[in-house]
């Protein structure tokens, strides 16, 4: 992962089809995504994906957070041990002027949970959309049930027990 206090953050370039703006929380926009200004083993170019606005209150902020859905599984800057996933998030942290609150919380959770339980991995990046600088974002894992993220076994249809894992996602507001 990257030290957030270095000057040269990794660069994420998002190019949307026909250079359309990313404005919807429901509809994805076709795009290609490239990663540069990082260790050469993480660099990729023009990886096909879809992107949309994510979040609730933050989606209304001037600096939009994004959800990325790659067409094929993709590792992103070695996060989560280099595992490949289709889904990733770019958090704008618009309401945190320090840009450290979410990063520090995820890192603290990782240390506190000692790797026994899932905590999202993240790292700061600079984001460009259609060649326009959008700012510093926090690249994060998307919260999802997956053996390499939140490992909750799938229940069989005939299983009526409540002895299983659950994923609860809190929504603000």
PDB file of C-alpha atoms in Angstrom:
ATOM      1  CA  UNK A   1       0.000   0.000   0.000  1.00  0.00           C
ATOM      2  CA  UNK A   2       0.940   3.644  -0.328  1.00  0.00           C
ATOM      3  CA  UNK A   3       2.038   6.101   2.353  1.00  0.00           C
ATOM      4  CA  UNK A   4      -0.616   8.873   2.143  1.00  0.00           C
ATOM      5  CA  UNK A   5       1.960  11.505   3.024  1.00  0.00           C
ATOM      6  CA  UNK A   6       4.074  10.986  -0.096  1.00  0.00           C
ATOM      7  CA  UNK A   7       3.806  13.680  -2.760  1.00  0.00           C
ATOM      8  CA  UNK A   8       3.243  11.456  -5.784  1.00  0.00           C
ATOM      9  CA  UNK A   9       0.040   9.510  -5.242  1.00  0.00           C
ATOM     10  CA  UNK A  10      -0.975   6.807  -7.717  1.00  0.00           C
ATOM     11  CA  UNK A  11      -3.026   8.189 -10.600  1.00  0.00           C
ATOM     12  CA  UNK A  12      -6.377   6.713 -11.665  1.00  0.00           C
ATOM     13  CA  UNK A  13      -7.572   7.853 -15.096  1.00  0.00           C
ATOM     14  CA  UNK A  14     -11.213   7.235 -15.966  1.00  0.00           C
ATOM     15  CA  UNK A  15     -12.305   7.765 -19.570  1.00  0.00           C
ATOM     16  CA  UNK A  16     -16.031   7.476 -20.135  1.00  0.00           C
ATOM     17  CA  UNK A  17     -17.571   6.434 -23.436  1.00  0.00           C
ATOM     18  CA  UNK A  18     -18.233   9.546 -25.534  1.00  0.00           C
ATOM     19  CA  UNK A  19     -16.816  11.570 -22.601  1.00  0.00           C
ATOM     20  CA  UNK A  20     -20.218  11.576 -20.848  1.00  0.00           C
ATOM     21  CA  UNK A  21     -20.434  12.829 -17.274  1.00  0.00           C
ATOM     22  CA  UNK A  22     -20.941  10.410 -14.384  1.00  0.00           C
ATOM     23  CA  UNK A  23     -24.123  11.694 -12.732  1.00  0.00           C
ATOM     24  CA  UNK A  24     -26.386   8.760 -11.843  1.00  0.00           C
ATOM     25  CA  UNK A  25     -26.459   6.554  -8.740  1.00  0.00           C
ATOM     26  CA  UNK A  26     -28.523   3.948 -10.617  1.00  0.00           C
ATOM     27  CA  UNK A  27     -27.143   3.804 -14.152  1.00  0.00           C
ATOM     28  CA  UNK A  28     -23.575   2.832 -14.906  1.00  0.00           C
ATOM     29  CA  UNK A  29     -21.543   4.609 -17.581  1.00  0.00           C
ATOM     30  CA  UNK A  30     -19.189   2.584 -19.800  1.00  0.00           C
ATOM     31  CA  UNK A  31     -15.566   3.542 -19.208  1.00  0.00           C
ATOM     32  CA  UNK A  32     -11.958   2.454 -19.336  1.00  0.00           C
ATOM     33  CA  UNK A  33      -9.711   2.824 -16.328  1.00  0.00           C
ATOM     34  CA  UNK A  34      -5.952   3.161 -16.200  1.00  0.00           C
ATOM     35  CA  UNK A  35      -3.594   3.166 -13.229  1.00  0.00           C
ATOM     36  CA  UNK A  36      -0.188   4.851 -13.346  1.00  0.00           C
ATOM     37  CA  UNK A  37       2.395   6.642 -11.211  1.00  0.00           C
ATOM     38  CA  UNK A  38       2.872   3.587  -9.031  1.00  0.00           C
ATOM     39  CA  UNK A  39       5.041   0.471  -8.845  1.00  0.00           C
ATOM     40  CA  UNK A  40       5.134  -1.050 -12.347  1.00  0.00           C
ATOM     41  CA  UNK A  41       3.650  -4.345 -11.095  1.00  0.00           C
ATOM     42  CA  UNK A  42       0.359  -2.515 -10.389  1.00  0.00           C
ATOM     43  CA  UNK A  43       0.104  -0.470 -13.603  1.00  0.00           C
ATOM     44  CA  UNK A  44      -2.726  -1.247 -16.025  1.00  0.00           C
ATOM     45  CA  UNK A  45      -4.120   0.596 -19.030  1.00  0.00           C
ATOM     46  CA  UNK A  46      -7.608   0.935 -20.499  1.00  0.00           C
ATOM     47  CA  UNK A  47      -9.250  -1.772 -18.440  1.00  0.00           C
ATOM     48  CA  UNK A  48     -12.964  -1.938 -19.462  1.00  0.00           C
ATOM     49  CA  UNK A  49     -15.360  -1.036 -16.666  1.00  0.00           C
ATOM     50  CA  UNK A  50     -18.586   0.647 -15.731  1.00  0.00           C
ATOM     51  CA  UNK A  51     -18.833   3.501 -13.234  1.00  0.00           C
ATOM     52  CA  UNK A  52     -21.581   5.320 -11.363  1.00  0.00           C
ATOM     53  CA  UNK A  53     -22.015   7.727  -8.452  1.00  0.00           C
ATOM     54  CA  UNK A  54     -22.173   6.001  -5.052  1.00  0.00           C
ATOM     55  CA  UNK A  55     -23.171   7.067  -1.557  1.00  0.00           C
ATOM     56  CA  UNK A  56     -26.126   8.787   0.032  1.00  0.00           C
ATOM     57  CA  UNK A  57     -25.474  12.237   1.494  1.00  0.00           C
ATOM     58  CA  UNK A  58     -22.033  12.278  -0.124  1.00  0.00           C
ATOM     59  CA  UNK A  59     -23.581  11.705  -3.557  1.00  0.00           C
ATOM     60  CA  UNK A  60     -25.090  15.201  -3.308  1.00  0.00           C
ATOM     61  CA  UNK A  61     -21.716  16.845  -2.595  1.00  0.00           C
ATOM     62  CA  UNK A  62     -19.873  18.719  -5.359  1.00  0.00           C
ATOM     63  CA  UNK A  63     -17.066  16.119  -5.330  1.00  0.00           C
ATOM     64  CA  UNK A  64     -18.772  12.842  -6.263  1.00  0.00           C
ATOM     65  CA  UNK A  65     -17.832   9.406  -4.876  1.00  0.00           C
ATOM     66  CA  UNK A  66     -17.780   6.581  -7.431  1.00  0.00           C
ATOM     67  CA  UNK A  67     -18.401   2.873  -7.666  1.00  0.00           C
ATOM     68  CA  UNK A  68     -16.312   1.004 -10.231  1.00  0.00           C
ATOM     69  CA  UNK A  69     -17.357  -2.316 -11.723  1.00  0.00           C
ATOM     70  CA  UNK A  70     -14.641  -3.805 -13.957  1.00  0.00           C
ATOM     71  CA  UNK A  71     -15.731  -6.147 -16.757  1.00  0.00           C
ATOM     72  CA  UNK A  72     -13.267  -8.748 -15.447  1.00  0.00           C
ATOM     73  CA  UNK A  73     -11.697  -9.158 -12.013  1.00  0.00           C
ATOM     74  CA  UNK A  74      -8.883  -6.701 -11.418  1.00  0.00           C
ATOM     75  CA  UNK A  75      -6.291  -6.241  -8.689  1.00  0.00           C
ATOM     76  CA  UNK A  76      -5.961  -2.608  -7.628  1.00  0.00           C
ATOM     77  CA  UNK A  77      -2.661  -1.401  -6.111  1.00  0.00           C
ATOM     78  CA  UNK A  78      -2.190  -4.689  -4.252  1.00  0.00           C
ATOM     79  CA  UNK A  79      -5.107  -3.972  -1.906  1.00  0.00           C
ATOM     80  CA  UNK A  80      -6.553  -6.976  -0.066  1.00  0.00           C
ATOM     81  CA  UNK A  81      -3.369  -8.968  -0.583  1.00  0.00           C
ATOM     82  CA  UNK A  82      -3.496  -8.411  -4.337  1.00  0.00           C
ATOM     83  CA  UNK A  83      -6.774 -10.320  -4.734  1.00  0.00           C
ATOM     84  CA  UNK A  84      -8.775  -9.539  -7.852  1.00  0.00           C
ATOM     85  CA  UNK A  85     -12.340  -8.239  -7.758  1.00  0.00           C
ATOM     86  CA  UNK A  86     -14.711  -6.570 -10.176  1.00  0.00           C
ATOM     87  CA  UNK A  87     -16.029  -4.029  -7.645  1.00  0.00           C
ATOM     88  CA  UNK A  88     -14.072  -1.118  -6.122  1.00  0.00           C
ATOM     89  CA  UNK A  89     -14.956   2.294  -4.663  1.00  0.00           C
ATOM     90  CA  UNK A  90     -13.492   5.762  -4.929  1.00  0.00           C
ATOM     91  CA  UNK A  91     -14.513   7.680  -1.810  1.00  0.00           C
ATOM     92  CA  UNK A  92     -14.428  11.451  -2.201  1.00  0.00           C
ATOM     93  CA  UNK A  93     -14.217  12.242   1.543  1.00  0.00           C
ATOM     94  CA  UNK A  94     -15.743  15.619   0.698  1.00  0.00           C
ATOM     95  CA  UNK A  95     -16.848  16.304   4.275  1.00  0.00           C
ATOM     96  CA  UNK A  96     -13.437  15.476   5.747  1.00  0.00           C
ATOM     97  CA  UNK A  97     -11.047  18.305   4.961  1.00  0.00           C
ATOM     98  CA  UNK A  98      -8.111  16.359   6.399  1.00  0.00           C
ATOM     99  CA  UNK A  99      -8.773  13.421   4.029  1.00  0.00           C
ATOM    100  CA  UNK A 100      -7.514  11.222   6.881  1.00  0.00           C
ATOM    101  CA  UNK A 101     -10.572  10.220   8.926  1.00  0.00           C
ATOM    102  CA  UNK A 102     -11.757   7.308   6.740  1.00  0.00           C
ATOM    103  CA  UNK A 103      -8.207   6.188   5.898  1.00  0.00           C
ATOM    104  CA  UNK A 104      -7.209   6.161   9.583  1.00  0.00           C
ATOM    105  CA  UNK A 105     -10.402   4.332  10.594  1.00  0.00           C
ATOM    106  CA  UNK A 106      -9.834   1.537   8.053  1.00  0.00           C
ATOM    107  CA  UNK A 107      -6.159   1.205   9.007  1.00  0.00           C
ATOM    108  CA  UNK A 108      -6.959   1.244  12.736  1.00  0.00           C
ATOM    109  CA  UNK A 109      -9.650  -1.428  12.238  1.00  0.00           C
ATOM    110  CA  UNK A 110      -7.152  -3.614  10.378  1.00  0.00           C
ATOM    111  CA  UNK A 111      -4.693  -3.412  13.286  1.00  0.00           C
ATOM    112  CA  UNK A 112      -7.360  -3.754  15.988  1.00  0.00           C
ATOM    113  CA  UNK A 113      -8.985  -6.808  14.360  1.00  0.00           C
ATOM    114  CA  UNK A 114      -5.545  -8.416  13.879  1.00  0.00           C
ATOM    115  CA  UNK A 115      -6.575  -9.843  10.507  1.00  0.00           C
ATOM    116  CA  UNK A 116      -9.102 -12.169  12.166  1.00  0.00           C
ATOM    117  CA  UNK A 117     -12.081 -10.280  10.764  1.00  0.00           C
ATOM    118  CA  UNK A 118     -12.608  -8.320   7.587  1.00  0.00           C
ATOM    119  CA  UNK A 119     -11.762  -4.649   7.396  1.00  0.00           C
ATOM    120  CA  UNK A 120     -11.682  -2.848   4.052  1.00  0.00           C
ATOM    121  CA  UNK A 121      -8.253  -2.081   2.641  1.00  0.00           C
ATOM    122  CA  UNK A 122      -7.714   1.358   1.138  1.00  0.00           C
ATOM    123  CA  UNK A 123      -5.152   3.830  -0.175  1.00  0.00           C
ATOM    124  CA  UNK A 124      -5.254   7.432  -1.407  1.00  0.00           C
ATOM    125  CA  UNK A 125      -5.091   8.112  -5.158  1.00  0.00           C
ATOM    126  CA  UNK A 126      -5.459  11.081  -7.485  1.00  0.00           C
ATOM    127  CA  UNK A 127      -8.413  10.765  -9.856  1.00  0.00           C
ATOM    128  CA  UNK A 128      -8.861  12.183 -13.351  1.00  0.00           C
ATOM    129  CA  UNK A 129     -12.131  11.811 -15.273  1.00  0.00           C
ATOM    130  CA  UNK A 130     -11.906  12.458 -19.011  1.00  0.00           C
ATOM    131  CA  UNK A 131      -8.528  14.147 -18.405  1.00  0.00           C
ATOM    132  CA  UNK A 132     -10.009  16.543 -15.812  1.00  0.00           C
ATOM    133  CA  UNK A 133      -8.407  16.488 -12.345  1.00  0.00           C
ATOM    134  CA  UNK A 134     -11.075  15.556  -9.774  1.00  0.00           C
ATOM    135  CA  UNK A 135      -8.896  15.517  -6.648  1.00  0.00           C
ATOM    136  CA  UNK A 136      -7.562  13.077  -4.096  1.00  0.00           C
ATOM    137  CA  UNK A 137      -9.823  10.089  -3.437  1.00  0.00           C
ATOM    138  CA  UNK A 138      -9.629   7.060  -1.188  1.00  0.00           C
ATOM    139  CA  UNK A 139      -9.553   3.870  -3.264  1.00  0.00           C
ATOM    140  CA  UNK A 140     -11.381   1.237  -1.191  1.00  0.00           C
ATOM    141  CA  UNK A 141     -12.691  -2.252  -1.420  1.00  0.00           C
ATOM    142  CA  UNK A 142     -16.406  -2.500  -2.129  1.00  0.00           C
ATOM    143  CA  UNK A 143     -18.325  -4.035   0.792  1.00  0.00           C
ATOM    144  CA  UNK A 144     -19.514  -7.394  -0.488  1.00  0.00           C
ATOM    145  CA  UNK A 145     -19.874 -11.027   0.488  1.00  0.00           C
ATOM    146  CA  UNK A 146     -16.918 -12.835  -1.078  1.00  0.00           C
ATOM    147  CA  UNK A 147     -14.506 -15.426   0.291  1.00  0.00           C
ATOM    148  CA  UNK A 148     -11.690 -12.855   0.024  1.00  0.00           C
ATOM    149  CA  UNK A 149     -13.703  -9.999   1.475  1.00  0.00           C
ATOM    150  CA  UNK A 150     -16.580 -10.750   3.852  1.00  0.00           C
ATOM    151  CA  UNK A 151     -16.590 -14.537   3.952  1.00  0.00           C
ATOM    152  CA  UNK A 152     -20.151 -15.555   4.805  1.00  0.00           C
ATOM    153  CA  UNK A 153     -21.105 -19.008   3.507  1.00  0.00           C
ATOM    154  CA  UNK A 154     -24.173 -19.134   1.310  1.00  0.00           C
ATOM    155  CA  UNK A 155     -27.123 -20.913   2.960  1.00  0.00           C
ATOM    156  CA  UNK A 156     -28.783 -23.806   1.188  1.00  0.00           C
ATOM    157  CA  UNK A 157     -32.439 -23.227   0.312  1.00  0.00           C
ATOM    158  CA  UNK A 158     -33.636 -25.934   2.728  1.00  0.00           C
ATOM    159  CA  UNK A 159     -31.594 -24.495   5.636  1.00  0.00           C
ATOM    160  CA  UNK A 160     -33.941 -22.626   8.011  1.00  0.00           C
ATOM    161  CA  UNK A 161     -31.468 -22.079  10.856  1.00  0.00           C
ATOM    162  CA  UNK A 162     -30.440 -18.615  11.947  1.00  0.00           C
ATOM    163  CA  UNK A 163     -26.920 -19.802  12.802  1.00  0.00           C
ATOM    164  CA  UNK A 164     -25.142 -18.114   9.935  1.00  0.00           C
ATOM    165  CA  UNK A 165     -23.253 -14.937   9.187  1.00  0.00           C
ATOM    166  CA  UNK A 166     -24.936 -11.657   8.357  1.00  0.00           C
ATOM    167  CA  UNK A 167     -23.802  -8.528   6.586  1.00  0.00           C
ATOM    168  CA  UNK A 168     -25.410  -5.373   7.972  1.00  0.00           C
ATOM    169  CA  UNK A 169     -24.740  -2.107   6.188  1.00  0.00           C
ATOM    170  CA  UNK A 170     -25.667   1.099   7.997  1.00  0.00           C
ATOM    171  CA  UNK A 171     -27.027   4.015   6.020  1.00  0.00           C
ATOM    172  CA  UNK A 172     -26.798   7.549   7.360  1.00  0.00           C
ATOM    173  CA  UNK A 173     -29.646  10.053   7.410  1.00  0.00           C
TER     174      UNK A 173
END
